[in-house]
C-alpha cells in the first residue's frame, strides 16, 4: 500500500535524486533521477538515459540499482531503499522486486504508467513473492515541477523550430 512519506531524514536523498534528474535534463532525457541508499549511505545513483544509451531499460531506477549492485557485489539489494523523483513503472518495479529493495520512496505520482498505486500497485499483488513498502509525495511539487518545466521547454523549442522552418520557406526565392 502506498503511504504518504514523512520527510524526516528522507529529504536529502530525494534532493540527491533531483540532482540526478537535472543531469538527465542536461542530456536531453526526461528528467527522472534515482538513488539507492543502504544504511544511510547512497550506494547507487542514476538518471534516465534510454535515448543516449539506445537502451529502453536505462531508466533512472535501473541505472541506480546497477550501480548499487556493483557496490555491494550482489544483484540482491535487501535492506536498501530507492528514492526516485517519479513513481516507478512496471518494468522498474519488477526489477526492484527481483533486487529485493525494501522501501521505495517517490516524489511525483505518474497517472499514466505508475506502478506503485497510480495505475497499478504491483507491490500489493498477493501472488507476487516480494512486497516492498512504497511511499509517495516526498518533494512532489519539486519533482513534478521539473518534469512540467522540461516538457514545456520542449514544446516551446519545437514550436520555435516550426516557426523558423515556416519563415525560411516564406522567404525562400523558390
mmCIF file of N, CA and C in Angstrom, residues 7-8 26 36 53 65 69 73-74 76 78 80 84 94-96 114-115 120-121 124 128-129 145-146 155 158 160:
data_model
loop_
_atom_site.group_PDB
_atom_site.id
_atom_site.type_symbol
_atom_site.label_atom_id
_atom_site.label_comp_id
_atom_site.label_asym_id
_atom_site.label_seq_id
_atom_site.Cartn_x
_atom_site.Cartn_y
_atom_site.Cartn_z
ATOM 1 N N UNK A 7 8.914 13.405 5.804
ATOM 2 C CA UNK A 7 10.158 13.939 5.266
ATOM 3 C C UNK A 7 11.369 13.765 6.176
ATOM 4 N N UNK A 8 11.174 13.452 7.448
ATOM 5 C CA UNK A 8 12.291 13.365 8.384
ATOM 6 C C UNK A 8 13.346 12.387 7.880
ATOM 7 N N UNK A 26 19.856 17.826 -18.612
ATOM 8 C CA UNK A 26 21.015 18.382 -19.323
ATOM 9 C C UNK A 26 21.403 17.530 -20.525
ATOM 10 N N UNK A 36 19.957 4.892 -4.627
ATOM 11 C CA UNK A 36 19.762 3.731 -3.761
ATOM 12 C C UNK A 36 20.569 3.983 -2.495
ATOM 13 N N UNK A 53 21.674 6.072 -24.454
ATOM 14 C CA UNK A 53 22.263 4.729 -24.441
ATOM 15 C C UNK A 53 21.606 3.779 -25.442
ATOM 16 N N UNK A 65 20.155 1.032 -9.509
ATOM 17 C CA UNK A 65 20.253 -0.320 -8.943
ATOM 18 C C UNK A 65 21.471 -1.062 -9.476
ATOM 19 N N UNK A 69 24.247 -2.533 -7.026
ATOM 20 C CA UNK A 69 24.596 -3.958 -7.072
ATOM 21 C C UNK A 69 26.104 -4.137 -7.242
ATOM 22 N N UNK A 73 28.410 -5.918 -4.670
ATOM 23 C CA UNK A 73 28.863 -7.197 -5.209
ATOM 24 C C UNK A 73 27.772 -8.252 -5.174
ATOM 25 N N UNK A 74 26.532 -7.810 -5.362
ATOM 26 C CA UNK A 74 25.389 -8.725 -5.289
ATOM 27 C C UNK A 74 24.222 -8.111 -6.046
ATOM 28 N N UNK A 76 21.205 -8.811 -5.437
ATOM 29 C CA UNK A 76 20.160 -8.602 -4.437
ATOM 30 C C UNK A 76 20.524 -7.383 -3.602
ATOM 31 N N UNK A 78 18.841 -6.328 -0.499
ATOM 32 C CA UNK A 78 17.976 -6.298 0.689
ATOM 33 C C UNK A 78 18.428 -5.209 1.657
ATOM 34 N N UNK A 80 17.941 -2.154 1.283
ATOM 35 C CA UNK A 80 18.175 -0.907 0.550
ATOM 36 C C UNK A 80 16.861 -0.180 0.301
ATOM 37 N N UNK A 84 13.214 7.980 -5.851
ATOM 38 C CA UNK A 84 13.097 8.334 -7.263
ATOM 39 C C UNK A 84 12.114 9.487 -7.413
ATOM 40 N N UNK A 94 9.300 -4.210 -11.227
ATOM 41 C CA UNK A 94 9.678 -5.616 -11.321
ATOM 42 C C UNK A 94 11.138 -5.829 -10.982
ATOM 43 N N UNK A 95 11.996 -4.949 -11.474
ATOM 44 C CA UNK A 95 13.422 -5.055 -11.160
ATOM 45 C C UNK A 95 13.659 -4.839 -9.666
ATOM 46 N N UNK A 96 12.911 -3.916 -9.069
ATOM 47 C CA UNK A 96 13.041 -3.678 -7.629
ATOM 48 C C UNK A 96 12.631 -4.909 -6.833
ATOM 49 N N UNK A 114 2.321 4.748 -13.589
ATOM 50 C CA UNK A 114 2.733 4.485 -12.211
ATOM 51 C C UNK A 114 2.334 3.103 -11.717
ATOM 52 N N UNK A 115 3.305 2.376 -11.178
ATOM 53 C CA UNK A 115 3.059 1.001 -10.724
ATOM 54 C C UNK A 115 3.130 0.855 -9.207
ATOM 55 N N UNK A 120 -1.498 0.966 -11.214
ATOM 56 C CA UNK A 120 -1.495 -0.381 -10.652
ATOM 57 C C UNK A 120 -0.550 -0.349 -9.453
ATOM 58 N N UNK A 121 -0.728 -1.265 -8.519
ATOM 59 C CA UNK A 121 0.195 -1.348 -7.392
ATOM 60 C C UNK A 121 0.748 -2.759 -7.337
ATOM 61 N N UNK A 124 1.500 -4.651 -4.028
ATOM 62 C CA UNK A 124 0.391 -5.160 -3.227
ATOM 63 C C UNK A 124 -0.221 -6.428 -3.818
ATOM 64 N N UNK A 128 2.572 -12.194 -6.014
ATOM 65 C CA UNK A 128 3.999 -11.953 -6.214
ATOM 66 C C UNK A 128 4.750 -12.191 -4.905
ATOM 67 N N UNK A 129 6.030 -12.563 -5.017
ATOM 68 C CA UNK A 129 6.754 -13.036 -3.848
ATOM 69 C C UNK A 129 7.493 -11.977 -3.038
ATOM 70 N N UNK A 145 7.328 19.662 -10.809
ATOM 71 C CA UNK A 145 7.673 20.933 -11.440
ATOM 72 C C UNK A 145 8.800 20.797 -12.439
ATOM 73 N N UNK A 146 9.791 19.970 -12.109
ATOM 74 C CA UNK A 146 10.898 19.763 -13.038
ATOM 75 C C UNK A 146 10.402 19.103 -14.321
ATOM 76 N N UNK A 155 8.216 21.696 -25.752
ATOM 77 C CA UNK A 155 7.127 22.165 -26.636
ATOM 78 C C UNK A 155 7.462 23.527 -27.223
ATOM 79 N N UNK A 158 10.088 23.127 -29.935
ATOM 80 C CA UNK A 158 9.503 22.540 -31.148
ATOM 81 C C UNK A 158 8.677 23.584 -31.895
ATOM 82 N N UNK A 160 9.118 26.838 -31.809
ATOM 83 C CA UNK A 160 10.056 27.795 -32.394
ATOM 84 C C UNK A 160 10.705 27.217 -33.654
#
